[in-house]
Coordinates of C-alpha atoms in Angstrom, one line a residue:
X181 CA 0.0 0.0 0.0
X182 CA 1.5 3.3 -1.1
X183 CA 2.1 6.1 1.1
X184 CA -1.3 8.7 1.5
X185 CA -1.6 11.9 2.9
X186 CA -4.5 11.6 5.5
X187 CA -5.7 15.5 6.6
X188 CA -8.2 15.4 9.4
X189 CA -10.6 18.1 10.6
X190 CA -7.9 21.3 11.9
X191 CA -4.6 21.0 11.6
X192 CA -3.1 17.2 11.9
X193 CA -1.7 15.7 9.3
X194 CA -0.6 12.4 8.8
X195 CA 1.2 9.9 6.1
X196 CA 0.9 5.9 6.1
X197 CA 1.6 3.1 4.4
X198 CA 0.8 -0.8 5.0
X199 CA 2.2 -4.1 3.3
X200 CA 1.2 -7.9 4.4
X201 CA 3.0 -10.7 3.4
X202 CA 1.9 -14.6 4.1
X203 CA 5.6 -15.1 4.9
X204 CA 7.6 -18.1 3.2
X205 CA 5.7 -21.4 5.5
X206 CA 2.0 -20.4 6.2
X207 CA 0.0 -21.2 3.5
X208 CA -2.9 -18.4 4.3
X209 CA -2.2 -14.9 5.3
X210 CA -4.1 -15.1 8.7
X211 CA -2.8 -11.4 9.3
X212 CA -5.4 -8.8 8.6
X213 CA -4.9 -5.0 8.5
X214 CA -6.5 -1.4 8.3
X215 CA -5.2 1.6 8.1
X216 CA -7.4 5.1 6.9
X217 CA -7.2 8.1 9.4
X218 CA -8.2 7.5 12.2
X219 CA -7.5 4.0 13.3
X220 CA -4.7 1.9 12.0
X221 CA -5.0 -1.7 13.6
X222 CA -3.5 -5.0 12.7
X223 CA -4.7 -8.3 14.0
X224 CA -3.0 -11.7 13.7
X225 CA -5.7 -14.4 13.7
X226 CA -4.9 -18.1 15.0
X227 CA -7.4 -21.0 14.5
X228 CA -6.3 -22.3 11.1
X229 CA -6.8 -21.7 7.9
X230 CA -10.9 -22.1 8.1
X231 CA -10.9 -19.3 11.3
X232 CA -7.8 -17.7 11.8
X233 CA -8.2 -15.3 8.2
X234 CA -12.0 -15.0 9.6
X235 CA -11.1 -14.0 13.1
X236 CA -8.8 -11.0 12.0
X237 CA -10.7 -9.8 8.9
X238 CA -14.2 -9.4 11.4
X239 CA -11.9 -7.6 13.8
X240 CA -11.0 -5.6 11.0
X241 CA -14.8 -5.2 9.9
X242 CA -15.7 -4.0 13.1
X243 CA -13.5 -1.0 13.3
X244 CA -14.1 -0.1 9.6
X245 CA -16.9 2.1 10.5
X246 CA -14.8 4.1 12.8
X247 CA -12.8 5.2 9.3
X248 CA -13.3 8.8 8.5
X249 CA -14.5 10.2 12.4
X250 CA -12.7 13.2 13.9
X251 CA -14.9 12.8 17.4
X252 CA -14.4 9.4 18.5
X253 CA -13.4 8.9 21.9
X254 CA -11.5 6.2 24.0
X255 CA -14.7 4.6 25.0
X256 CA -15.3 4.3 21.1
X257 CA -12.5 2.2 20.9
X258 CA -13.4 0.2 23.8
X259 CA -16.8 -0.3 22.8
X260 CA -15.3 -1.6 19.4
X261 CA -13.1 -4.2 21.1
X262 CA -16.1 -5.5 22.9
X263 CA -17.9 -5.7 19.8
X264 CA -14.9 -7.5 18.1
X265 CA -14.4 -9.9 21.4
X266 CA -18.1 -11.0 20.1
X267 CA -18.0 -11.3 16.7
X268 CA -14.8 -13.5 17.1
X269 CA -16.3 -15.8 19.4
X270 CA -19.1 -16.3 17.0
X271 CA -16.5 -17.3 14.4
X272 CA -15.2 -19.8 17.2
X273 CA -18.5 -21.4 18.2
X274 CA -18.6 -24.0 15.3
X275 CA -15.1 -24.6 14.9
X276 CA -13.1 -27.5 16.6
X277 CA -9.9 -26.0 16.7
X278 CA -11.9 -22.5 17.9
X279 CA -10.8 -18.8 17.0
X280 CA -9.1 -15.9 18.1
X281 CA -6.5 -12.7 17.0
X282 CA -4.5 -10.8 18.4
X283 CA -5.3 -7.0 18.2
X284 CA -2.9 -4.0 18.4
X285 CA -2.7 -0.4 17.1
X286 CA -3.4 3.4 17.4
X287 CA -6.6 5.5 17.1
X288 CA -6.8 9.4 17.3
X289 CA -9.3 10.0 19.6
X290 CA -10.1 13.2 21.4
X291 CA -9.6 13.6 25.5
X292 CA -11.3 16.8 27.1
X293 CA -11.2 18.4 23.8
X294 CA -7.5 17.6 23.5
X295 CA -6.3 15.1 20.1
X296 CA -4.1 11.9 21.0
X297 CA -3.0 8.4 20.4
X298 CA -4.9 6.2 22.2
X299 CA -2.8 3.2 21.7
X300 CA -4.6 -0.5 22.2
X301 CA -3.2 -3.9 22.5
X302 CA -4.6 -8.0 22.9
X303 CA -2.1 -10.5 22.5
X304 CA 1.6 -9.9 21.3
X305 CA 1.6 -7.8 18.2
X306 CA 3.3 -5.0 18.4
X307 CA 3.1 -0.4 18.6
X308 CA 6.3 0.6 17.8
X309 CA 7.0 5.0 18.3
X310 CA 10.4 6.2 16.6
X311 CA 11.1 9.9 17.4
X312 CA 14.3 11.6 16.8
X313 CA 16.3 8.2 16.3
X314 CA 14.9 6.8 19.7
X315 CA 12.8 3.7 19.3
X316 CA 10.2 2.6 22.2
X317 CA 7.6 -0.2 22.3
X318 CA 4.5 1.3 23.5
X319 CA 2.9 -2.1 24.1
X320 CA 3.3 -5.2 26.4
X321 CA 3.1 -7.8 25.0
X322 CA 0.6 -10.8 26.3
X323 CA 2.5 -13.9 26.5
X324 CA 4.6 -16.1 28.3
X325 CA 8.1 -15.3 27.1
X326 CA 7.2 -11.4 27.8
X327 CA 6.0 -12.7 31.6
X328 CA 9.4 -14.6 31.5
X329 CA 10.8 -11.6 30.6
X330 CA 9.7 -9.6 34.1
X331 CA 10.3 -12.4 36.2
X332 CA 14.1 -12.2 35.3
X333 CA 14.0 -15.6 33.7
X334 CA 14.2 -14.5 30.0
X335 CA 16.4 -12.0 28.4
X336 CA 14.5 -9.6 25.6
X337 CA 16.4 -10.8 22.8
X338 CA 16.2 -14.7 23.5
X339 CA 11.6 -13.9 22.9
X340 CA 12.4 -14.6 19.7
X341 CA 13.4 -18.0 19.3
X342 CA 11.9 -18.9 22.9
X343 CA 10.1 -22.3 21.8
X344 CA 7.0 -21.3 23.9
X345 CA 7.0 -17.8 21.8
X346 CA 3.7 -18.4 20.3
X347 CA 1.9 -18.9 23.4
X348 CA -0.1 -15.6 24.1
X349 CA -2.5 -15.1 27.6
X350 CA -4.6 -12.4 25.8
X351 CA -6.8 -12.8 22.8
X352 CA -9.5 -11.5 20.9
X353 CA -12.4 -13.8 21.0
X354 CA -11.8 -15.2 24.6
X355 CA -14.2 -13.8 27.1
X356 CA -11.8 -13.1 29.7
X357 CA -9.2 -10.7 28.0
X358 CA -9.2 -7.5 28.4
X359 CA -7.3 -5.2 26.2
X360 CA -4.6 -2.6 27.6
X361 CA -4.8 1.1 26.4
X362 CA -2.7 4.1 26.8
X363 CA -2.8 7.7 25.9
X364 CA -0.3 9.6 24.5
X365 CA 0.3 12.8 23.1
X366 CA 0.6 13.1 18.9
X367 CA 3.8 14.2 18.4
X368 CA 5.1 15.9 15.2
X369 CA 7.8 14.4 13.4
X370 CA 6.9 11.3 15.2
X371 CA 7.0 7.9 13.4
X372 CA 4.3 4.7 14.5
X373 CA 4.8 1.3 13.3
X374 CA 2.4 -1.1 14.0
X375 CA 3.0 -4.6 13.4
X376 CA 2.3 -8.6 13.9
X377 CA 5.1 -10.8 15.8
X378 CA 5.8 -12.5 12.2
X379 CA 8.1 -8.9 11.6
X380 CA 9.2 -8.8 15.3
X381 CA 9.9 -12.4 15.7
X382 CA 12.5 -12.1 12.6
X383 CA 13.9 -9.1 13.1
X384 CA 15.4 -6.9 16.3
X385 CA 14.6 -3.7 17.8
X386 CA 17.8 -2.5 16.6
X387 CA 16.8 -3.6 12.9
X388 CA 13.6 -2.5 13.5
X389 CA 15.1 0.7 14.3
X390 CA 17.3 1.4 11.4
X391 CA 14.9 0.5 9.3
X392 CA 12.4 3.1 10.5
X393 CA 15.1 5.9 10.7
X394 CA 15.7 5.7 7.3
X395 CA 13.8 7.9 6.0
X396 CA 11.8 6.1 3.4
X397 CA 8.1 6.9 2.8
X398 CA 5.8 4.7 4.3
X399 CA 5.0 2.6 2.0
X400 CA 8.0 2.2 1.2
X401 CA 9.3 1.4 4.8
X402 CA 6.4 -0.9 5.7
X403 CA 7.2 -2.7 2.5
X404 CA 11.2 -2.8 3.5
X405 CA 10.6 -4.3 7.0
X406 CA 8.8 -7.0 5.6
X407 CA 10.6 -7.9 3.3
X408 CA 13.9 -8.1 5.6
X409 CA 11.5 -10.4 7.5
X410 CA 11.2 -12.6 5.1
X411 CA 14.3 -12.5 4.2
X412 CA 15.4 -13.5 8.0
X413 CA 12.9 -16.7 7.2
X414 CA 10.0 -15.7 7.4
X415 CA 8.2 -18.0 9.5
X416 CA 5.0 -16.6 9.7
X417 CA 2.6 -13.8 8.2
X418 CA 4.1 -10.3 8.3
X419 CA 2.1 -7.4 8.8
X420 CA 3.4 -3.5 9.3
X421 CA 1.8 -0.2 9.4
X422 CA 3.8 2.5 9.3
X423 CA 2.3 6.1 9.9
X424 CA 4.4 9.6 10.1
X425 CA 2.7 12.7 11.6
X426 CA 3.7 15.6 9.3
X427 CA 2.0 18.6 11.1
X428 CA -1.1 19.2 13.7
X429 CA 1.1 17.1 16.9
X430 CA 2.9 19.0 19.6
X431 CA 6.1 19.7 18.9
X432 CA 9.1 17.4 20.0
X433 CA 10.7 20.1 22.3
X434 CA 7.1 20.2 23.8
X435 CA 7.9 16.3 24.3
X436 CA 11.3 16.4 25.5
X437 CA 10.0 19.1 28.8
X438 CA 8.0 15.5 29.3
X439 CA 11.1 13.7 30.3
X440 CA 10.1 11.2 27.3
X441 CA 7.6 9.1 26.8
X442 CA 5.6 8.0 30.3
X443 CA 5.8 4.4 31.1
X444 CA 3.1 1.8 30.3
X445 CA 2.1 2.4 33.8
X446 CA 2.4 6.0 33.9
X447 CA 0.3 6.1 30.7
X448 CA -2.4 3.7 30.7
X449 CA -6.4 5.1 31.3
X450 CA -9.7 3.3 32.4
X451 CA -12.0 3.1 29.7
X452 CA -15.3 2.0 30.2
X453 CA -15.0 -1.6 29.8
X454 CA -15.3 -4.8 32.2
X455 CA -12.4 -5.4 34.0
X456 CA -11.7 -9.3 33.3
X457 CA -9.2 -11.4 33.9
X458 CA -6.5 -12.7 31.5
X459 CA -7.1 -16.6 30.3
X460 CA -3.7 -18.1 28.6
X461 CA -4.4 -19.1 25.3
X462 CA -1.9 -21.5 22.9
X463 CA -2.0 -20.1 19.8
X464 CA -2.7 -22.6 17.0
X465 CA -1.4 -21.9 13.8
X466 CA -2.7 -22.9 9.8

């Protein structure tokens, strides 16, 4: 998908460009994406071939309608993952092997009259913010080499070849997950990528990094990043977003009085949606 200039109502501006790739060993792209101003998700569905693809895609359906809005709000969003919690678990009802997704990605939404990033994740795909050559993951990831990770017991860069990497505890589609969200201001200059753990599980922050700070349009860098995945082996579907603010954000001096980006903790708000508790979910693969 080529870079496009996405104007919204006043004076923010944004650039984005996506590219999906079934990778070199699944034989279905179970990876679904969107991305038009002002929501760009992407949701890695698990099930198989006969629910997986259908898992992400009515994730994807759901949020379509949010396409176009300047007014929506966090509890928008959270309304929408609700919805897509349901229509997943329809999906699943029928099918031995069940359904589910993974769900991450960035909406502008307005707060007390004020535009930001509210930033949502289920399950271990990835938010990625690059701003002036400094790379930060704005998500957690749901899983058990991330909990192995905090306990100590795990080193970052070992999550990728962990042999337990594909095991998630969140999920779209299972009645106890609850989805994590954070707000955050819309920075300009700032560059988002949003992606699926078949880009992250090939290729390292630092990669990750250099390969934002490029330069490239969009498109263009979406379509780069996935392409080094596959070229690391692409063991899975790749999915990548990426997304530039051009003008509208606060400026990054403006960002830099913030002492940086606030932590997970620091950052994350209440929306109105039941609090549940996690269930650990194996994800199973076409």
């Amino acid at each position: 998908m080529p870079a496009t200039p996405m104007p919204t109502a006043g004076s923010l501006q944004v650039t984005c460009g996506a590219h999906t790739d079934p990778g070199l060993r699944r034989p279905v792209n179970e990876d679904a994406l969107f991305a038009e101003h002002p929501v760009y998700i992407v949701a890695d569905g698990m099930g198989g071939h006969d629910a997986g693809d259908l898992a992400s895609a009515a994730i994807i359906e759901v949020f379509r309608p949010l396409a176009g809005r300047d007014d929506l709000t966090p509890d928008d969003v959270a309304a929408a993952v609700e919805r897509a919690h349901t229509a997943v678990a329809d999906i699943a009802v029928n099918r031995p092997r069940g359904a589910g997704s993974t769900l991450t990605g960035v909406v502008a939404v307005r707060q007390d009259g004020v535009r930001r990033w509210l930033v949502v994740n289920v399950g271990d795909s990835r938010v990625y913010r690059l701003l002036t050559d400094r790379l930060e993951q704005l998500t957690v990831d749901h899983s058990v080499a991330q909990e192995l990770v905090d306990e100590g017991r795990l080193a970052r860069h070992e999550m990728s070849s962990f042999r337990g990497r594909n095991v998630i505890t969140r999920a779209i589609g299972q009645e106890r997950s609850r989805a994590d969200y954070w707000l955050l201001p819309i920075v300009t200059g700032e560059r988002l990528l949003v992606c699926s753990d078949g880009l992250t599980g090939e290729l390292t922050d630092e990669a990750i990094r250099a390969g934002l700070a490029l330069g490239g349009a969009p498109g263009q860098t979406a379509g780069s990043l996935v392409a080094q995945a596959i070229g690391h082996g692409g063991r899975d579907n790749i999915s990548a977003i990426v997304i530039d603010v051009v003008a509208g954000g606060i400026s990054p001096r403006q960002e830099d009085t913030t002492g940086g980006l606030p932590s997970a903790d620091e950052a994350s708000v209440t929306v109105e949606v039941s609090t549940l508790r996690s269930m650990r979910t194996r994800r199973s693969r076409g």
